[in-house]
PDB file of C-alpha atoms and ligand atoms in Angstrom:
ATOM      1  CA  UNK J   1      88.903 143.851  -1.082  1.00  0.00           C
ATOM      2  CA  UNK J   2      84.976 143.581  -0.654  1.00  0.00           C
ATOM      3  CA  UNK J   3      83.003 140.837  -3.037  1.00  0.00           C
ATOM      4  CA  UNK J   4      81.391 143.644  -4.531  1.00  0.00           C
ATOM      5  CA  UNK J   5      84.697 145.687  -5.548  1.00  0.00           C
ATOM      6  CA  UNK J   6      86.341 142.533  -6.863  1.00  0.00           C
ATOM      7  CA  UNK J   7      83.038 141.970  -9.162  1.00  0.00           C
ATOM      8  CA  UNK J   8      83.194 145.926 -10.643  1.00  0.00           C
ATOM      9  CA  UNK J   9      86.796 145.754 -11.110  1.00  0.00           C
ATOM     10  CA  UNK J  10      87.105 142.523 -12.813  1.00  0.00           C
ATOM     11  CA  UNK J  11      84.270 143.611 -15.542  1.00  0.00           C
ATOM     12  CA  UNK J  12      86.200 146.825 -16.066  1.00  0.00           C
ATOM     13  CA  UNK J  13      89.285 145.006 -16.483  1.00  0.00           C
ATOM     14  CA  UNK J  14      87.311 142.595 -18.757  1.00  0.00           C
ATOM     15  CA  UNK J  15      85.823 145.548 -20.669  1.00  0.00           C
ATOM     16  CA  UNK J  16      89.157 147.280 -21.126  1.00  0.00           C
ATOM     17  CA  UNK J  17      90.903 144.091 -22.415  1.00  0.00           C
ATOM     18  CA  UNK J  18      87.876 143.194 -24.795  1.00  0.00           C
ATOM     19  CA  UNK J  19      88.624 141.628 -28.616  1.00  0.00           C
ATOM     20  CA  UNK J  20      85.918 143.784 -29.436  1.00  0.00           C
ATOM     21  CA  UNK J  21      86.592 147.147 -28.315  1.00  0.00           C
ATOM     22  CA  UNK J  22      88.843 148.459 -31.280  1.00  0.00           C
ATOM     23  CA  UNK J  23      87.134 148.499 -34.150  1.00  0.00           C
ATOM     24  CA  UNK J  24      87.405 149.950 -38.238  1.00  0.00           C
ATOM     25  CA  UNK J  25      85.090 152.956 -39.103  1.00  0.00           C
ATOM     26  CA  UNK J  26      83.339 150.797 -41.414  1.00  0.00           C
ATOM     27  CA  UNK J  27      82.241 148.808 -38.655  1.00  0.00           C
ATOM     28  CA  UNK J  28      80.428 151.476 -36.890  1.00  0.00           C
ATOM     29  CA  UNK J  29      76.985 153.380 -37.450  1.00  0.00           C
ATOM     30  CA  UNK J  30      76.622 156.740 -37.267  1.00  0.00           C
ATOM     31  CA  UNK J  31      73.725 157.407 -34.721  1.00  0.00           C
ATOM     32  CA  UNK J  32      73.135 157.429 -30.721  1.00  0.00           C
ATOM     33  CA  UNK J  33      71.396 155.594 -28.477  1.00  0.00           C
ATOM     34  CA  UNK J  34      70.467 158.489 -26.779  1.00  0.00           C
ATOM     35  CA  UNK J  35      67.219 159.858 -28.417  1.00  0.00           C
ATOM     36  CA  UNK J  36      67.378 163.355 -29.219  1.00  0.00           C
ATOM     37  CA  UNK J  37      65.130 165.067 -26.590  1.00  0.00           C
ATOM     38  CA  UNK J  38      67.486 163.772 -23.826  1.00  0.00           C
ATOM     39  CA  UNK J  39      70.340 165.257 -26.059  1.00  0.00           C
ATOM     40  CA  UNK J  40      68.886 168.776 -26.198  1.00  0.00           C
ATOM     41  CA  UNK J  41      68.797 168.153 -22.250  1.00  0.00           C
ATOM     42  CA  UNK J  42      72.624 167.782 -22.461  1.00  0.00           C
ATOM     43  CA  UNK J  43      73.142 169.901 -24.448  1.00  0.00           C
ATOM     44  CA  UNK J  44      71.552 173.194 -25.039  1.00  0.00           C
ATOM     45  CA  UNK J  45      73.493 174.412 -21.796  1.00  0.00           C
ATOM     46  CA  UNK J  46      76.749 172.962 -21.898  1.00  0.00           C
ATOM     47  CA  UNK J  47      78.754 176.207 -22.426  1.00  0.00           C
ATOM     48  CA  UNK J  48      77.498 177.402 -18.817  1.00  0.00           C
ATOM     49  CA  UNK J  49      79.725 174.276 -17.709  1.00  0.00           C
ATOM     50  CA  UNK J  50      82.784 175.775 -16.442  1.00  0.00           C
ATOM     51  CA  UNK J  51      85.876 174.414 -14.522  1.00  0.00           C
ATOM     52  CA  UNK J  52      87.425 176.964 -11.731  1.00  0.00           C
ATOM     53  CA  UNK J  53      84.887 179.655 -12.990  1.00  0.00           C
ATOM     54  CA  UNK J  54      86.382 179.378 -16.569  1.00  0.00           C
ATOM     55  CA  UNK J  55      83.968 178.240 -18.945  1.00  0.00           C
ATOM     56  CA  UNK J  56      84.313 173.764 -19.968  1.00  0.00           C
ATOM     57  CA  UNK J  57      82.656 172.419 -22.870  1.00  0.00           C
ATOM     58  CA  UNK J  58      83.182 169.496 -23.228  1.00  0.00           C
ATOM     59  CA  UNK J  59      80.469 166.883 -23.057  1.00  0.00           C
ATOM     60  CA  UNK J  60      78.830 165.516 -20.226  1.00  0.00           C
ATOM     61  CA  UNK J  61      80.186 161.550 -20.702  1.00  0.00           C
ATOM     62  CA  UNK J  62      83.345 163.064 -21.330  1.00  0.00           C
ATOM     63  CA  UNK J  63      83.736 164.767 -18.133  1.00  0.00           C
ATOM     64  CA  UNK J  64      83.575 161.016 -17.101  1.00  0.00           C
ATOM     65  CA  UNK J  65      85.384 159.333 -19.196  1.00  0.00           C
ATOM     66  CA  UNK J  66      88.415 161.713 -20.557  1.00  0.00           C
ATOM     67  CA  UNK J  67      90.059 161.036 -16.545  1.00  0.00           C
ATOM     68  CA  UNK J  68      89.643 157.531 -17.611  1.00  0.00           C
ATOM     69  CA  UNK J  69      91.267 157.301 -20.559  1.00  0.00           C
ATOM     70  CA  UNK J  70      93.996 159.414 -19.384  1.00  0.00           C
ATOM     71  CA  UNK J  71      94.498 157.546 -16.830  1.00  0.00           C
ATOM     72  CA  UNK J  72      94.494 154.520 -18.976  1.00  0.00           C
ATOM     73  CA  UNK J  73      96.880 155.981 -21.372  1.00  0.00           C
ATOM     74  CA  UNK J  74      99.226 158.374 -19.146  1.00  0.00           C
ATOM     75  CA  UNK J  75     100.014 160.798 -21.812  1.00  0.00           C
ATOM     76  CA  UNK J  76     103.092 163.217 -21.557  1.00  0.00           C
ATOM     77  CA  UNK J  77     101.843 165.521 -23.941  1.00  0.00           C
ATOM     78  CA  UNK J  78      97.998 166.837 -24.178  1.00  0.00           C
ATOM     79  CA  UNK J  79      97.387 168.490 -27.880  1.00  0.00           C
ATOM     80  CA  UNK J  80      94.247 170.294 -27.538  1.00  0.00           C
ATOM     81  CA  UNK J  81      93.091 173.102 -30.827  1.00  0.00           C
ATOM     82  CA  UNK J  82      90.364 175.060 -29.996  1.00  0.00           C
ATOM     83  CA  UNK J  83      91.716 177.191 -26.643  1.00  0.00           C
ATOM     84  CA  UNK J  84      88.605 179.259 -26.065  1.00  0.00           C
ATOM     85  CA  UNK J  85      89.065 180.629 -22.906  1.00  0.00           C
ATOM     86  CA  UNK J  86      91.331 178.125 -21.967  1.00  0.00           C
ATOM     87  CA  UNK J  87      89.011 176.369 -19.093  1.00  0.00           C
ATOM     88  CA  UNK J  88      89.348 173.123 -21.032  1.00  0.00           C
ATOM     89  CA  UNK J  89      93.177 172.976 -20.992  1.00  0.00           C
ATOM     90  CA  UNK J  90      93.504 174.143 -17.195  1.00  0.00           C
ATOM     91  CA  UNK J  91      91.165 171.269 -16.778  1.00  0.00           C
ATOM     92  CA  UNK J  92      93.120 168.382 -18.581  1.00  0.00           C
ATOM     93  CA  UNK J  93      95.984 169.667 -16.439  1.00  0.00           C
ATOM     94  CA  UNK J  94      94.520 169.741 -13.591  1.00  0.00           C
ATOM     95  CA  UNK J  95      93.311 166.157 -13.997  1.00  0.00           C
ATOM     96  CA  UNK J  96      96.414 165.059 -15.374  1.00  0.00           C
ATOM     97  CA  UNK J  97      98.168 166.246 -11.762  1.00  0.00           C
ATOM     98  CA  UNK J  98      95.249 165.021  -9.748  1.00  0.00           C
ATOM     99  CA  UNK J  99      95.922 161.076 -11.755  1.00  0.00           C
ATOM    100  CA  UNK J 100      99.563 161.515 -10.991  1.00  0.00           C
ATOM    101  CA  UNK J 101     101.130 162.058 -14.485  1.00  0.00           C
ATOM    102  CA  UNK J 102     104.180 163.574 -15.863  1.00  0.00           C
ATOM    103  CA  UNK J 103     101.972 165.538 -18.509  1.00  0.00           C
ATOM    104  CA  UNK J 104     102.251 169.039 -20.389  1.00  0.00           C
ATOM    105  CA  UNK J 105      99.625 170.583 -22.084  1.00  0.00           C
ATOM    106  CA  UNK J 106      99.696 172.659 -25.111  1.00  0.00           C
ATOM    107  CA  UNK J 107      96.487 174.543 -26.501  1.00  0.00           C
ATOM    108  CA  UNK J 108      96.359 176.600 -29.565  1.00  0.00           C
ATOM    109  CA  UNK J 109      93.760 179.107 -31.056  1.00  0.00           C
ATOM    110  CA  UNK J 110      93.237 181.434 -33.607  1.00  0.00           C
ATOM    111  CA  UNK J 111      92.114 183.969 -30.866  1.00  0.00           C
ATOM    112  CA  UNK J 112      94.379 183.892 -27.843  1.00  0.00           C
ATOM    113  CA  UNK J 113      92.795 187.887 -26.648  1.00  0.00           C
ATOM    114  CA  UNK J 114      89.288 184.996 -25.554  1.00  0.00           C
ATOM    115  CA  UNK J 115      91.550 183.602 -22.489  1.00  0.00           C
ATOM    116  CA  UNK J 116      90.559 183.960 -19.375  1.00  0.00           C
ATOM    117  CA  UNK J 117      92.886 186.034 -17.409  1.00  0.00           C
ATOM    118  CA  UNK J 118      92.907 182.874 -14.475  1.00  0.00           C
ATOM    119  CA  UNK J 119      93.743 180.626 -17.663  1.00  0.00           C
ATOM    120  CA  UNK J 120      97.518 181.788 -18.213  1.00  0.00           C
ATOM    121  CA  UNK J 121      99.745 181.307 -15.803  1.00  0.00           C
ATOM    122  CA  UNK J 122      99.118 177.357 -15.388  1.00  0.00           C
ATOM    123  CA  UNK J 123     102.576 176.052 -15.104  1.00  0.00           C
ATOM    124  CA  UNK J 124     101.918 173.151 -17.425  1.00  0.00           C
ATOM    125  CA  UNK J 125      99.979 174.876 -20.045  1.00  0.00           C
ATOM    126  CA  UNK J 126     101.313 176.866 -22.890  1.00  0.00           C
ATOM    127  CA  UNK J 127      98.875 178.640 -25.393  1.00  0.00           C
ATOM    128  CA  UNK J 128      99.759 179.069 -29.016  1.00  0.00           C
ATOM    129  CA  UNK J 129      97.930 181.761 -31.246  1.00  0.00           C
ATOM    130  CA  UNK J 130      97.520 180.601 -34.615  1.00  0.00           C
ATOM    131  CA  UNK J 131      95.016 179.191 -37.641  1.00  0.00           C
ATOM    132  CA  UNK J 132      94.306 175.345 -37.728  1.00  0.00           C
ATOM    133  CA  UNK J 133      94.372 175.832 -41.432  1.00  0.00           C
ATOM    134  CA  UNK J 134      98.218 176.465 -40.650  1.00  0.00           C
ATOM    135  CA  UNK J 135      98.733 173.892 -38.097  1.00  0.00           C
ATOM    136  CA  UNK J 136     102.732 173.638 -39.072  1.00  0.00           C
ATOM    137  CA  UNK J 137     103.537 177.301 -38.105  1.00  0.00           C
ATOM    138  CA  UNK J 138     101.597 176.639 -34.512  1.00  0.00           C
ATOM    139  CA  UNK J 139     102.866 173.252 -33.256  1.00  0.00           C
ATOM    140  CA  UNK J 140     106.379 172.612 -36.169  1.00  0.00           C
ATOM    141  CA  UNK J 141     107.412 169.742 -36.737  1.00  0.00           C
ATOM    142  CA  UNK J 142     110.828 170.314 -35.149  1.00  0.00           C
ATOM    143  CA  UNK J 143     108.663 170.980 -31.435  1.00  0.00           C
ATOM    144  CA  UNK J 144     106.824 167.626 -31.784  1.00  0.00           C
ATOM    145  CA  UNK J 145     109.432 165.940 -32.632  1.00  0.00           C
ATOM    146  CA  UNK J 146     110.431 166.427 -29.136  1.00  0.00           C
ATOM    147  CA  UNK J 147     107.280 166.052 -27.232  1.00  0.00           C
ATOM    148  CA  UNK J 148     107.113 162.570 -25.243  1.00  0.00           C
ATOM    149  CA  UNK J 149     104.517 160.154 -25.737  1.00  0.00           C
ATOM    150  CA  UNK J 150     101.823 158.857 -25.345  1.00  0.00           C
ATOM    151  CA  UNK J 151     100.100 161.702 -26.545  1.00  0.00           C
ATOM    152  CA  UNK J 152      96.684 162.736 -26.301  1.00  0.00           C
ATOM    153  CA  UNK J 153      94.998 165.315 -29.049  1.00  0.00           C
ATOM    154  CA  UNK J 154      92.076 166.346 -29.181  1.00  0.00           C
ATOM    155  CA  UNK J 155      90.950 168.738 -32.248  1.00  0.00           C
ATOM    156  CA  UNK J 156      88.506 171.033 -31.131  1.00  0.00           C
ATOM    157  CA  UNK J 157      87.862 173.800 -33.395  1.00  0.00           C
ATOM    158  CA  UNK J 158      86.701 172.412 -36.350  1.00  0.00           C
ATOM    159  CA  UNK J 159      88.139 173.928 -38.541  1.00  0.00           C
ATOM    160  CA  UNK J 160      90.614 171.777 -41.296  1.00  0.00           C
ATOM    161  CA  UNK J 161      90.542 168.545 -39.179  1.00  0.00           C
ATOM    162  CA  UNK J 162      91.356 166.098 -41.877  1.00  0.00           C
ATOM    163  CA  UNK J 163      94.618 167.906 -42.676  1.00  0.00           C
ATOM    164  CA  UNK J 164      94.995 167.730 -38.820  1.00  0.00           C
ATOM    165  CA  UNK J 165      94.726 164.358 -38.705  1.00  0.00           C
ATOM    166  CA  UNK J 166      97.425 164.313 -41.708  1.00  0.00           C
ATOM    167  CA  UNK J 167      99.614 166.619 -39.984  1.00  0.00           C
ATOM    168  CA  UNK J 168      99.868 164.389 -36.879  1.00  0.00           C
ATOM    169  CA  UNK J 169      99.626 161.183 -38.354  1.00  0.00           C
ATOM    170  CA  UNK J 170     103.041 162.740 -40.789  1.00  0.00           C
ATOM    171  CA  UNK J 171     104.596 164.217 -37.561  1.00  0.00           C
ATOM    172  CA  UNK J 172     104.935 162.392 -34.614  1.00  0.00           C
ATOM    173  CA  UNK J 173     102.299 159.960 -34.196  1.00  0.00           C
ATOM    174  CA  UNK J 174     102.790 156.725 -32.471  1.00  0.00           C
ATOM    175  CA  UNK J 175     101.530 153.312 -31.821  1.00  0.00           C
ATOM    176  CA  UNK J 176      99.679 153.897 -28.919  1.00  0.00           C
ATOM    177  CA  UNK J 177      98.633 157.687 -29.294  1.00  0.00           C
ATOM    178  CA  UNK J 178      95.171 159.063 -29.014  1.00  0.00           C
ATOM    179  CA  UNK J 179      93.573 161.894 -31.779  1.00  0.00           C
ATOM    180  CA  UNK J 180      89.851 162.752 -30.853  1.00  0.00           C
ATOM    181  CA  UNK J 181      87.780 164.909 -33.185  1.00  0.00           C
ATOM    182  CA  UNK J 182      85.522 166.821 -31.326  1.00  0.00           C
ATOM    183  CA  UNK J 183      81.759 167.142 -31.605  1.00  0.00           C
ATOM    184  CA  UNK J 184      81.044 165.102 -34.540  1.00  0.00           C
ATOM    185  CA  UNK J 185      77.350 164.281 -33.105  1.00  0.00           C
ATOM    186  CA  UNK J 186      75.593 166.116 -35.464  1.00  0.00           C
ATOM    187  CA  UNK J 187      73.001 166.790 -32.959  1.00  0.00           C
ATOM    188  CA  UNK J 188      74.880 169.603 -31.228  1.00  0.00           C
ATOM    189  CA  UNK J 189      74.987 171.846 -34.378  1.00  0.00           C
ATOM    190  CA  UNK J 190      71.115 171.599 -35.052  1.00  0.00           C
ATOM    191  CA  UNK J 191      68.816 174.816 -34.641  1.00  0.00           C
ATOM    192  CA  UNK J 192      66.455 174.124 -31.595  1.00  0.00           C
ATOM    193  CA  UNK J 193      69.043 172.080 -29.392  1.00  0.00           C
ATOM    194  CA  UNK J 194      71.719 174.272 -28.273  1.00  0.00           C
ATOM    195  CA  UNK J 195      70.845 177.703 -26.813  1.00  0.00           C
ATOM    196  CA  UNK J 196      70.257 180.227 -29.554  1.00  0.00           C
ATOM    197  CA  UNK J 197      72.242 182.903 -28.365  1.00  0.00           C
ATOM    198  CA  UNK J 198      75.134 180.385 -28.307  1.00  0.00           C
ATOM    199  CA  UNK J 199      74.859 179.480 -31.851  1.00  0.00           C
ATOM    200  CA  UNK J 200      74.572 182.739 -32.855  1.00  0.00           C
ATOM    201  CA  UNK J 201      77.903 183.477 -31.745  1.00  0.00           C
ATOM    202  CA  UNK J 202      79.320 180.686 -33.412  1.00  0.00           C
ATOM    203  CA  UNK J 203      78.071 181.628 -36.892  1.00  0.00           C
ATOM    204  CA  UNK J 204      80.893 183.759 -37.752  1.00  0.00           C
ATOM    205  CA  UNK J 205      83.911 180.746 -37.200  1.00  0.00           C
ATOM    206  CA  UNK J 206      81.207 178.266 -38.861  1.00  0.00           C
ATOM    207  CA  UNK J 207      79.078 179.595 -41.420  1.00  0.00           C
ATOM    208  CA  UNK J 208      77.891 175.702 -42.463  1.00  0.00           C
ATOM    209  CA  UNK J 209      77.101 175.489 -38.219  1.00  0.00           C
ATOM    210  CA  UNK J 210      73.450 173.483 -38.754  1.00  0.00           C
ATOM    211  CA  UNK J 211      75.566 170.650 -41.501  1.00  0.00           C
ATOM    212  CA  UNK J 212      79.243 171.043 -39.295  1.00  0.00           C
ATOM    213  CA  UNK J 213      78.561 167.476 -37.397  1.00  0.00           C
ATOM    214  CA  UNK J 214      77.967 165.346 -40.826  1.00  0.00           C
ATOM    215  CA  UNK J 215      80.902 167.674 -42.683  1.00  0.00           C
ATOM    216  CA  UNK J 216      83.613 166.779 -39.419  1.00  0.00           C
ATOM    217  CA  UNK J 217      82.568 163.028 -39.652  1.00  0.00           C
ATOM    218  CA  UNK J 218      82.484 162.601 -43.477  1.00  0.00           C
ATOM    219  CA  UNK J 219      85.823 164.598 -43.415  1.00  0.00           C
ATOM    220  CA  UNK J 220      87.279 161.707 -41.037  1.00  0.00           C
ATOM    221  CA  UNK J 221      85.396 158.982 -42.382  1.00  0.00           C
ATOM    222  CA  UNK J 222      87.019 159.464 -45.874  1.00  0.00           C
ATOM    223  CA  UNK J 223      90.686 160.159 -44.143  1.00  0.00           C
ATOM    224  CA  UNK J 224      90.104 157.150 -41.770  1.00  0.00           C
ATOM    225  CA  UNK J 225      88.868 154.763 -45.089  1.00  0.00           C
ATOM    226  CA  UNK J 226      92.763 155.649 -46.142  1.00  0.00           C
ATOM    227  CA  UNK J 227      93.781 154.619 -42.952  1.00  0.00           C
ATOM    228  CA  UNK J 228      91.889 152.012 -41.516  1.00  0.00           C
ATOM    229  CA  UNK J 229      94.697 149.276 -40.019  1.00  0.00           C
ATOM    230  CA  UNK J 230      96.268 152.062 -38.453  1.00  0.00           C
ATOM    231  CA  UNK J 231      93.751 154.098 -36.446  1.00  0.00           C
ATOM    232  CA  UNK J 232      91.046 151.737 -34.935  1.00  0.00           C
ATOM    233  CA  UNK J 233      88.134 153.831 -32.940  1.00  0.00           C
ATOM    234  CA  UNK J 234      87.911 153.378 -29.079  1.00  0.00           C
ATOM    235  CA  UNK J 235      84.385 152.105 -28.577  1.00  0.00           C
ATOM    236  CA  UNK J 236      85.101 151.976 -25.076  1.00  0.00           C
ATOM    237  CA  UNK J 237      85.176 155.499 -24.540  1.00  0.00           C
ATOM    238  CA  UNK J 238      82.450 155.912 -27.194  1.00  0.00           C
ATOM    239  CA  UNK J 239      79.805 153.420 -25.887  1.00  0.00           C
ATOM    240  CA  UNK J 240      80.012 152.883 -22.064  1.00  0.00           C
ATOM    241  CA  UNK J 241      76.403 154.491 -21.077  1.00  0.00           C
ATOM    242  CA  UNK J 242      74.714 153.657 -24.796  1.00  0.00           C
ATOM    243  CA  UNK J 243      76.110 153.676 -28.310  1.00  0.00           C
ATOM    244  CA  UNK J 244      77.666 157.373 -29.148  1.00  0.00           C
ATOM    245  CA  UNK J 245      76.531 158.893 -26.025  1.00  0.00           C
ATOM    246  CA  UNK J 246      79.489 161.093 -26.603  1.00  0.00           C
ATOM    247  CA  UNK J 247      80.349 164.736 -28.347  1.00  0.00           C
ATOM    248  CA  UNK J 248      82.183 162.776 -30.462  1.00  0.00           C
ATOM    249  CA  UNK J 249      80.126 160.207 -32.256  1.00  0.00           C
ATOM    250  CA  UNK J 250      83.152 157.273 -33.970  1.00  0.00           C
ATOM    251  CA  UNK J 251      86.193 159.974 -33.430  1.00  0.00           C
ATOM    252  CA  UNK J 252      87.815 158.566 -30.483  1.00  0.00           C
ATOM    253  CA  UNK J 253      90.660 157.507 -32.398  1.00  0.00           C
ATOM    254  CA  UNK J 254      93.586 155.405 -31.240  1.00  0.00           C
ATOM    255  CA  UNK J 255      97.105 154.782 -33.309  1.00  0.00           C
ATOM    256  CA  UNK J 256      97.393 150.983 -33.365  1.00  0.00           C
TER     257      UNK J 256
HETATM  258  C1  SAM V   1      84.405 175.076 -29.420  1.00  0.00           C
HETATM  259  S1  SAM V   1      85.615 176.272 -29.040  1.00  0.00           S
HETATM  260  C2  SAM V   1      86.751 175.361 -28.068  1.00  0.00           C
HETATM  261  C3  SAM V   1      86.184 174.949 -26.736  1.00  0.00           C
HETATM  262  C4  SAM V   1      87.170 174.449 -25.715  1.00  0.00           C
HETATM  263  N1  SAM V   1      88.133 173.499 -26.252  1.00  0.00           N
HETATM  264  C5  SAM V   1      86.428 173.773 -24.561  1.00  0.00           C
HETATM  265  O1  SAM V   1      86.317 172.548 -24.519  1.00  0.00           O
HETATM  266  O2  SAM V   1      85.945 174.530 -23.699  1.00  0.00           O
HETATM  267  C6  SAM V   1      86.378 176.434 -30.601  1.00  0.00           C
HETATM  268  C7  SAM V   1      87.561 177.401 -30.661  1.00  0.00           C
HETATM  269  O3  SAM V   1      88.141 177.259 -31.958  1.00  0.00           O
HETATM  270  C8  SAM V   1      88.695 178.495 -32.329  1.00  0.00           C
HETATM  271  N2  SAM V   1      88.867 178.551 -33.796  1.00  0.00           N
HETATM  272  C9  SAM V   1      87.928 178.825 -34.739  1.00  0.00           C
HETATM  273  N3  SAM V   1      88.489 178.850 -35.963  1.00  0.00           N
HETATM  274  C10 SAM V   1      89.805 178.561 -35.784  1.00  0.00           C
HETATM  275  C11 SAM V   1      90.910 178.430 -36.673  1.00  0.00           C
HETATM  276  N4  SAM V   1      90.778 178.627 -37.999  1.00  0.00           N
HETATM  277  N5  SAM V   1      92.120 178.116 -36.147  1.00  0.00           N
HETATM  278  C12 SAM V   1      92.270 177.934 -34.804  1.00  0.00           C
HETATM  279  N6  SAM V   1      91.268 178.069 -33.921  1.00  0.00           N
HETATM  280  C13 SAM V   1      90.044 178.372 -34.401  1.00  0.00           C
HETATM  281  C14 SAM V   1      87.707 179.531 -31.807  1.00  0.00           C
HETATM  282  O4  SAM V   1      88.378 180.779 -31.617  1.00  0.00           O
HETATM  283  C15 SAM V   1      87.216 178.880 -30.508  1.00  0.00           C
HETATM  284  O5  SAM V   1      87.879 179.439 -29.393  1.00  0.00           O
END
């Protein structure tokens, strides 16, 4: 191995085994390093990202760094709410087989007629229909209870996360085990960032749409304050190119 490659790899390994990197919500601000001009950059077209012509929004750093932390964490089960048209779940399985891992993907909405037809027939992804507010009818305790770990959820539609967090943390939940809540930068729900046309569509699932960043992070702020020696926040995956240049500002959660 070149001089150069040992150098990277050893401050990756150093950054993945640093005392610092876990760390309590009450140890973290919520802001970015990256001002908010170079957000609206990011951002205002991020739902014309799309993954085998299937639309993919998830964040720009993310596209980065999710691959790393599966690879990181292998997980046998992917947990993703929020379906949409189901490019993001074809996409975690389609990484997960490109990194080599055992992994099955469920994805639930409360729409499943917004799939893409190319979306269904993904051998390791099953969609569930169903309301988040209802999470126990979708995903029952009796099916988690047989999913393998390490899992990796990620709660994307924003809709009763803290009694998601609840649900999993009551059902199945593991030392180990990643929860993500999605798109608590507040900066993505602001009016003159995103494309209009985009928000306007959104205004019917989230009527509070211009607040829904602060209400998702108070929401896990006051159900992480209950919970703080058990679910530290992965400022690895949080902070690599600048503090919170991420979607999801703190809520990269990991089950310690
Ligand atoms: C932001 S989109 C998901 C994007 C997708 N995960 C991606 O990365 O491309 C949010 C989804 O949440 C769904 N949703 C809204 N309210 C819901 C609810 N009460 N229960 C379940 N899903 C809901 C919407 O139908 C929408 O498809």
């Amino acid at each position: 191995m070149s001089f150069k490659t040992t150098v990277q790899l050893a401050k990756h390994k150093h950054e993945l085994s640093n005392e610092k990197r876990f760390v309590k919500i009450s140890e973290r601000e919520y802001r970015s390093d990256l001002p908010e001009a170079a957000w609206k950059n990011l951002l205002q077209n991020n739902n014309l990202q799309t993954w085998k012509g299937m639309i993919l929004a998830k964040g720009v750093p993310e596209i980065t760094l999710y691959p790393m932390l599966m690879y990181e964490l292998q997980p046998q089960t992917i947990i993703e709410i929020g379906a949409f048209n189901g490019g993001s779940a074809i996409w975690f399985a389609d990484i997960a087989k490109a990194l080599e891992i055992e992994s099955y993907v469920y994805s639930t909405d409360i729409d499943l007629s917004l799939l893409d037809e190319k979306a269904k027939d993904h051998p390791r992804v099953q969609f569930l229909e169903g309301d988040s507010n209802y999470i126990e009818s979708i995903l029952p305790p009796e099916l988690l209870s047989t999913l393998p770990h390490p899992w990796f959820i990620t709660e994307d539609a924003h809709v009763n996360s803290a009694g998601i967090l609840e649900y999993f943390h009551n059902n199945g939940l593991q030392s180990g085990d990643y929860i993500i809540i999605e798109d608590t930068n507040p900066l993505m729900w602001k009016r003159g960032i995103k494309d209009e046309k985009v928000i306007g569509a959104y205004d019917e699932d989230y009527p509070d749409q211009e607040t829904l960043g602060e209400r998702l992070m108070a929401e896990l702020e006051s159900w992480l304050k209950k919970h703080e020696e058990e679910y530290l926040i992965d400022s690895y995956y949080l902070d690599m190119y600048g503090y919170n240049v991420s979607k999801n500002w703190n809520s990269v959660l990991k089950k310690v």
